[in-house]
mmCIF file of C-alpha atoms in Angstrom:
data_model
loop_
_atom_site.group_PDB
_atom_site.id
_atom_site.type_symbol
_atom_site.label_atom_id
_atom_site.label_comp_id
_atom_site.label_asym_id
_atom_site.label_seq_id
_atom_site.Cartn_x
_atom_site.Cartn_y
_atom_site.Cartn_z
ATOM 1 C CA UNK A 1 91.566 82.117 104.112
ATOM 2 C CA UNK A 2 94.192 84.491 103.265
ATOM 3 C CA UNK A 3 96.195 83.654 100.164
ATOM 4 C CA UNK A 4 99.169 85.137 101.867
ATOM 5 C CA UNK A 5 100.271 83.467 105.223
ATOM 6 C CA UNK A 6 101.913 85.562 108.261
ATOM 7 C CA UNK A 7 102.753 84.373 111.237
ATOM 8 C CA UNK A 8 99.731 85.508 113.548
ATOM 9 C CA UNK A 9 101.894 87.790 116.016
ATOM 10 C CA UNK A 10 104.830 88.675 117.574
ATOM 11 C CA UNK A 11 106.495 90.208 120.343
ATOM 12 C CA UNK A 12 109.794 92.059 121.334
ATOM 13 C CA UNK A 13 110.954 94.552 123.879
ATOM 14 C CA UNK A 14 111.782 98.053 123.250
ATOM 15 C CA UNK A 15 115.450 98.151 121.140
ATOM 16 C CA UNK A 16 114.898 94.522 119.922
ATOM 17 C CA UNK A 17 114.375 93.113 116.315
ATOM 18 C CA UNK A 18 111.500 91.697 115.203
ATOM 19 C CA UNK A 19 110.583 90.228 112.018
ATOM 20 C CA UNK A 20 107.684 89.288 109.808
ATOM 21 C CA UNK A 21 107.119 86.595 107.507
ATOM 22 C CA UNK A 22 104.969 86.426 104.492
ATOM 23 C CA UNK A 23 104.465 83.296 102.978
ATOM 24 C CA UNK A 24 102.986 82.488 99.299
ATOM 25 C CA UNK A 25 103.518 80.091 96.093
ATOM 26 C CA UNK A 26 104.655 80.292 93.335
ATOM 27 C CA UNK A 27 101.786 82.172 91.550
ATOM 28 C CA UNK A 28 102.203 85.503 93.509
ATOM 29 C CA UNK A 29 105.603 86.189 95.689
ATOM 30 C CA UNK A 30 107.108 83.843 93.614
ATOM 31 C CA UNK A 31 105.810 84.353 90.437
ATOM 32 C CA UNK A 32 108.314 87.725 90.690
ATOM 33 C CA UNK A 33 105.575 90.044 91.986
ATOM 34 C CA UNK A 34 106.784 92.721 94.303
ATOM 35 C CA UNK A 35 105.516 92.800 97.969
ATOM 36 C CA UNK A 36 104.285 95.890 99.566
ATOM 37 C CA UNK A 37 103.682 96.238 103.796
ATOM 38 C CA UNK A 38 101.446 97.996 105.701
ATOM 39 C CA UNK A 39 101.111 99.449 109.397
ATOM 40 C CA UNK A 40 97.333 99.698 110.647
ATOM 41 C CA UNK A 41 97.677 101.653 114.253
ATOM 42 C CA UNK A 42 94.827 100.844 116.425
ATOM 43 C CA UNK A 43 91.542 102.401 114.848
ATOM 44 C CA UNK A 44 93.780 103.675 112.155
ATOM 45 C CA UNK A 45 93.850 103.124 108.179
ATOM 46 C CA UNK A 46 96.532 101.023 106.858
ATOM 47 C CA UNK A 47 99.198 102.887 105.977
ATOM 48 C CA UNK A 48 102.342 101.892 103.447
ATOM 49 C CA UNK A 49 105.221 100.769 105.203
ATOM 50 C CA UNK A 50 107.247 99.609 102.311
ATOM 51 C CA UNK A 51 106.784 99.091 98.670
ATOM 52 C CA UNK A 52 108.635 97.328 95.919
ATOM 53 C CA UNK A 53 109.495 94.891 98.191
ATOM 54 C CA UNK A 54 112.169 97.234 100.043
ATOM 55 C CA UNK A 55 111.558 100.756 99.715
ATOM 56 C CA UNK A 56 110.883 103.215 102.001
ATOM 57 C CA UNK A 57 107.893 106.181 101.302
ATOM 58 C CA UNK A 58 109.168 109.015 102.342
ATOM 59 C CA UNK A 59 109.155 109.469 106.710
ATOM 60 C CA UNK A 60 109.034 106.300 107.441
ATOM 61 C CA UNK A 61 112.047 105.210 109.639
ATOM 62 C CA UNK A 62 115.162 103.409 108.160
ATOM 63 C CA UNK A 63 114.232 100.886 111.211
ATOM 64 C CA UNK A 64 112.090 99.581 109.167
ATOM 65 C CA UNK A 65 113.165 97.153 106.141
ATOM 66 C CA UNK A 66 111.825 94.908 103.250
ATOM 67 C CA UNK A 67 113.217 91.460 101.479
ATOM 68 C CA UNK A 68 111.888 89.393 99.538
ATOM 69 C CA UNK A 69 113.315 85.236 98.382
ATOM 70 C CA UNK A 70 111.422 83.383 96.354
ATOM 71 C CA UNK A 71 107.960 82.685 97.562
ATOM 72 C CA UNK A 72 108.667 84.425 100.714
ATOM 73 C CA UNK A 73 109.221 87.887 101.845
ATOM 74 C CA UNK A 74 110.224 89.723 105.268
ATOM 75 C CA UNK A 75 109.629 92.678 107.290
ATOM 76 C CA UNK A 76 112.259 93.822 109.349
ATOM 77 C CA UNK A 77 111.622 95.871 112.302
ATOM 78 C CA UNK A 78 115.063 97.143 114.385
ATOM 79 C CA UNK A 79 115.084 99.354 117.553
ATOM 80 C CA UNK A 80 111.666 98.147 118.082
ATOM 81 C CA UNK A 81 109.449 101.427 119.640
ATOM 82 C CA UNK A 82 105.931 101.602 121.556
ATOM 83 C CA UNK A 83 104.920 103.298 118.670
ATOM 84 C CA UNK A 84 105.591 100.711 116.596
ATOM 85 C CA UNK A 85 102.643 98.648 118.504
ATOM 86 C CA UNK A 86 100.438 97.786 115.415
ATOM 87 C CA UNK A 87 98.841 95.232 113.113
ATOM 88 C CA UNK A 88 101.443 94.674 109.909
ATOM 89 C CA UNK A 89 100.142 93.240 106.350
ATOM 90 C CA UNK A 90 101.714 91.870 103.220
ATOM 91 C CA UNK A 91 100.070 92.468 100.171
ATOM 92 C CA UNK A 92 100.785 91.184 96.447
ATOM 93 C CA UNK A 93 99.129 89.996 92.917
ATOM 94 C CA UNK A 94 98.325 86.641 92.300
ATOM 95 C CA UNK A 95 98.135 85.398 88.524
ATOM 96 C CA UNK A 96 95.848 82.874 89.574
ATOM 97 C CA UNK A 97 93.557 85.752 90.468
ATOM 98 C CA UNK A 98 94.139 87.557 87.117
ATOM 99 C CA UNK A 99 96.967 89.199 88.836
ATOM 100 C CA UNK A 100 95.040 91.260 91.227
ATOM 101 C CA UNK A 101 95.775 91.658 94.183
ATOM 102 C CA UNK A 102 96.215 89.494 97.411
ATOM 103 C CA UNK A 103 97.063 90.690 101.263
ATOM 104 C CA UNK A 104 98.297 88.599 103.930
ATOM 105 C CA UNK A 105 96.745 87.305 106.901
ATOM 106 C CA UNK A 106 97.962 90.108 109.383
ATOM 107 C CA UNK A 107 100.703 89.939 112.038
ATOM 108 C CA UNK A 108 99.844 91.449 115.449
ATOM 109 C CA UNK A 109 103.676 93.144 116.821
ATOM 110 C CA UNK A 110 103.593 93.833 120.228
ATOM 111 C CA UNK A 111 105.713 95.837 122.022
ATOM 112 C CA UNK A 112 106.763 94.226 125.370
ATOM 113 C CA UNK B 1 98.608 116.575 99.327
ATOM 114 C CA UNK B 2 96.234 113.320 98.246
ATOM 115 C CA UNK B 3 93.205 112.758 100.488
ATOM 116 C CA UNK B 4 90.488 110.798 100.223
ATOM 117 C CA UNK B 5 87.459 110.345 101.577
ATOM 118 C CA UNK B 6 84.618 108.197 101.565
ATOM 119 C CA UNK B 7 81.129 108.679 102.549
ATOM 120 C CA UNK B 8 77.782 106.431 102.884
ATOM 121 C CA UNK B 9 75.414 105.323 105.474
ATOM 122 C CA UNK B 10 76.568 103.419 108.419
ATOM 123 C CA UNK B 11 73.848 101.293 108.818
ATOM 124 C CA UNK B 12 71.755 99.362 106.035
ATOM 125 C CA UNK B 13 69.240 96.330 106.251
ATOM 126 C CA UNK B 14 69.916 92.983 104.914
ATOM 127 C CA UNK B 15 68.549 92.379 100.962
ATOM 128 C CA UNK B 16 69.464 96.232 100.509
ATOM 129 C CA UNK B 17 71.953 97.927 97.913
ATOM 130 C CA UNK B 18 75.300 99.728 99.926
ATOM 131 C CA UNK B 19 76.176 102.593 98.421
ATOM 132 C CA UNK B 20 79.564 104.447 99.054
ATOM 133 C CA UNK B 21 81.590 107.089 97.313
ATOM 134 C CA UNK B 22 85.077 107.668 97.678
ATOM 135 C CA UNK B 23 86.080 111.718 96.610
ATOM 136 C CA UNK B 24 89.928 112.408 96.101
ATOM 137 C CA UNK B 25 91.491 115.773 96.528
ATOM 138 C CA UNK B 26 94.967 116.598 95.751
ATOM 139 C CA UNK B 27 94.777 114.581 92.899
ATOM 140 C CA UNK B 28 92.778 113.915 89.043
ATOM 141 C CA UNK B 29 91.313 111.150 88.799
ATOM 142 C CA UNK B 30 91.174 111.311 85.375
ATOM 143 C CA UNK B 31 94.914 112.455 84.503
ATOM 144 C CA UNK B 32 95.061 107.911 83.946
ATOM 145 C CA UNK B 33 98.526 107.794 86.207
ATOM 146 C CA UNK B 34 96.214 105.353 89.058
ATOM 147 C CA UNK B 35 93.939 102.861 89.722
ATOM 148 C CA UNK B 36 91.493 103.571 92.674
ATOM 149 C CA UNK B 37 90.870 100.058 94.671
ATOM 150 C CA UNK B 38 88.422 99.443 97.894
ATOM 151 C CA UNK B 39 89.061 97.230 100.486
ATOM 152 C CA UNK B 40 87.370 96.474 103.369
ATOM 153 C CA UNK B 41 88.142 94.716 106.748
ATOM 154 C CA UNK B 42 85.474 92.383 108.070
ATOM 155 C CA UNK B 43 85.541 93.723 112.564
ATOM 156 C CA UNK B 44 88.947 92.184 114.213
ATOM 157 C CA UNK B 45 89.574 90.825 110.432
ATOM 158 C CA UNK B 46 92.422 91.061 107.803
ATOM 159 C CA UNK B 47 92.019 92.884 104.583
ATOM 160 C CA UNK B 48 90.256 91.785 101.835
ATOM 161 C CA UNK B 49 90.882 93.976 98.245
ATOM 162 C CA UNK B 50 87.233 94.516 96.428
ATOM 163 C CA UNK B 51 88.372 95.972 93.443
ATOM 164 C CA UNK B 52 89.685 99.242 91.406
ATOM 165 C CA UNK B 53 88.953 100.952 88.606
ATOM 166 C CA UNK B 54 90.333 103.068 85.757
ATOM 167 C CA UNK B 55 89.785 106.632 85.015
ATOM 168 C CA UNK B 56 88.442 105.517 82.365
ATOM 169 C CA UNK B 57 85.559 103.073 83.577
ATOM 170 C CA UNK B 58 87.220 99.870 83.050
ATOM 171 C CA UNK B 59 86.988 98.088 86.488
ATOM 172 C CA UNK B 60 88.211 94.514 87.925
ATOM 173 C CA UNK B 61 87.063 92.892 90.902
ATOM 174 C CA UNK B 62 88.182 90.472 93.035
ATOM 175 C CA UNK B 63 87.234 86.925 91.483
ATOM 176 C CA UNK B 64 87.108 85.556 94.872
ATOM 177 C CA UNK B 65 83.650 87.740 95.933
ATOM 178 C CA UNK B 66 80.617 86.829 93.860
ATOM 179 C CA UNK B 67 79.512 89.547 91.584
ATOM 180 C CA UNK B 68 77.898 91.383 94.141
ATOM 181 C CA UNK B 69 79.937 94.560 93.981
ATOM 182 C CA UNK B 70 80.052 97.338 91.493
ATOM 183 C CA UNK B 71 82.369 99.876 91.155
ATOM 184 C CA UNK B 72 82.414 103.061 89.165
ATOM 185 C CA UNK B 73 83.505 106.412 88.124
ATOM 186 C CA UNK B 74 82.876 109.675 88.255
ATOM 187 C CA UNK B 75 85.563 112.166 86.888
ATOM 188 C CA UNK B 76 83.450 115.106 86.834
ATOM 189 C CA UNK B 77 83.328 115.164 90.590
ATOM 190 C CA UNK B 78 86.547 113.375 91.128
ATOM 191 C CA UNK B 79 84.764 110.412 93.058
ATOM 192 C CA UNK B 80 84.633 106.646 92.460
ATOM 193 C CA UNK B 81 81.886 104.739 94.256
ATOM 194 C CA UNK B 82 81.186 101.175 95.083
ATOM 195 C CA UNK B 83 77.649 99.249 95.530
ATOM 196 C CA UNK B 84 77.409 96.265 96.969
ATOM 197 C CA UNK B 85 73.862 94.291 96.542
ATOM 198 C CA UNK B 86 71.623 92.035 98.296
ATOM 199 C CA UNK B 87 73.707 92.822 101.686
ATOM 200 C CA UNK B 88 73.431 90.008 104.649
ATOM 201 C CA UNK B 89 75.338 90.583 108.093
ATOM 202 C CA UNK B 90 78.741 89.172 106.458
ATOM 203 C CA UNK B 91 79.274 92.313 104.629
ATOM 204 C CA UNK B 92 79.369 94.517 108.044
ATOM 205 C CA UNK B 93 83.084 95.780 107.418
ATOM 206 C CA UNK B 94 84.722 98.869 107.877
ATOM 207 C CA UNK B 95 85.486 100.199 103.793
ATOM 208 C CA UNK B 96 88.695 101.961 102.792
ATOM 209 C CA UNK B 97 89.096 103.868 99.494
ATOM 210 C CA UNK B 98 92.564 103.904 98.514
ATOM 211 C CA UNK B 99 94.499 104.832 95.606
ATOM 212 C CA UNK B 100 96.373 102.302 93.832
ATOM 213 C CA UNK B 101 99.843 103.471 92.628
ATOM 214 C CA UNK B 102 100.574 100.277 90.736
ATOM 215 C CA UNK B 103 102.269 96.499 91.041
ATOM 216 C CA UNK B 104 105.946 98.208 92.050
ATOM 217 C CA UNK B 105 104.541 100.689 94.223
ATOM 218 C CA UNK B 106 101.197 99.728 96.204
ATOM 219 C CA UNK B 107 98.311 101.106 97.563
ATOM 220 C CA UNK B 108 99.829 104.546 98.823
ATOM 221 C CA UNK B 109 97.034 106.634 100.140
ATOM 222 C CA UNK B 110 93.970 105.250 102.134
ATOM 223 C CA UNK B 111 90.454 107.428 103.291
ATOM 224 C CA UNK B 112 89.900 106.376 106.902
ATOM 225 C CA UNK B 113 87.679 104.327 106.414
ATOM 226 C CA UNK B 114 83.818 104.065 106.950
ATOM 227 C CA UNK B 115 81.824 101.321 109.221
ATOM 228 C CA UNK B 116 79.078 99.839 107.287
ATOM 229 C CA UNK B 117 76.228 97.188 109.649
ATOM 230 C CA UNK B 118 73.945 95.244 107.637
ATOM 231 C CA UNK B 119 71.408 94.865 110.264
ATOM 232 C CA UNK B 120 67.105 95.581 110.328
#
């Protein structure tokens, strides 16, 4: 049981916004801790997709984007791509856990 | 440009100790500016964060796991390792070394990750 919930998948055709929800409480998102994504391609390592909530490592795509409101935070994903075919995880700390760290469930995008 | 890598046997038998070492190039371990986590992902699973540890030896693991798992240090060789005891089937996972940039920054560079079976 993940302490972060996402919803289990989605699904959008190529050029079409998607986005992803990450749901906590109050003693990780919205305790004020900052939410990082990641993209695992099929058979791939996780990669980071965003950090600090809505930054960008350097080459990744502007289509992708990053929020985060109080217990909750979002992945944004515009001009959807094949490419862009991939399981998608939140991850955060969780005082309740001594502030280490907590990922999300896992969100399945699939391109149409 | 940060690699890393890890490395142990694919296949070990219930009741046994896993073994695996992570070894990072393109970057010191022991210049202090990380934390070096594992994770692992249980087959057609989500993630599940072990642990990390400090240059300098101090280590935290996740409270959720039972005190099965181990990690340490070694900066000579620039590796960090992990040992997991008394194995049963429901540690089969694939395990990612990763280095841990921080609460405002994530986990920014992953190895690719080795499969581990607990099976006789």
């Amino acid at each position: 049981q993940s302490v972060l919930t996402q919803t289990p998948s989605v699904s959008g055709a190529p050029g079409q916004r998607v986005t992803i929800s990450c749901t906590g409480s109050s003693s990780n998102i919205g305790a004020g801790y900052d939410v990082h994504w990641y993209q695992q391609l099929p058979g791939t390592a996780p990669k980071l997709l965003i950090y600090g909530n809505n930054n960008r490592p350097s080459g990744v795509p502007d289509r992708f984007s990053g929020s985060k409101s109080g217990t909750s935070a979002s992945l944004a994903i515009t001009g959807l791509q094949a490419e862009d075919e991939a399981d998608y995880y939140c991850q955060s700390y969780d005082s309740s856990l001594s502030g280490l760290h907590v990922f999300g469930s896992g969100t399945k995008v699939t391109v149409l | 440009q940060v690699q890393l890598q890890e490395s142990g046997p694919g296949l070990v038998k219930p009741s046994q100790t896993l073994s695996l070492t992570c070894t990072v190039s393109g970057d010191s371990i022991s210049s202090g500016r990380y934390f070096w986590s594992w994770i692992r992902q249980h087959p057609g699973k989500g993630l599940e964060w072990i642990g990390y540890i400090y240059y300098s030896g101090t280590a935290y693991s996740n409270p959720s796991l039972k005190s099965r798992f181990t990690i340490s240090v070694d900066t000579s060789k620039n590796q960090f390792s992990l040992k997991v005891s008394s194995v049963t089937a429901a540690d089969t996972a694939v395990y990612y070394c990763a280095r841990d940039a921080g609460g405002s920054t994530g986990l920014d560079y992953w190895g690719q990750g080795t499969l581990v079976t607990v099976s006789s």
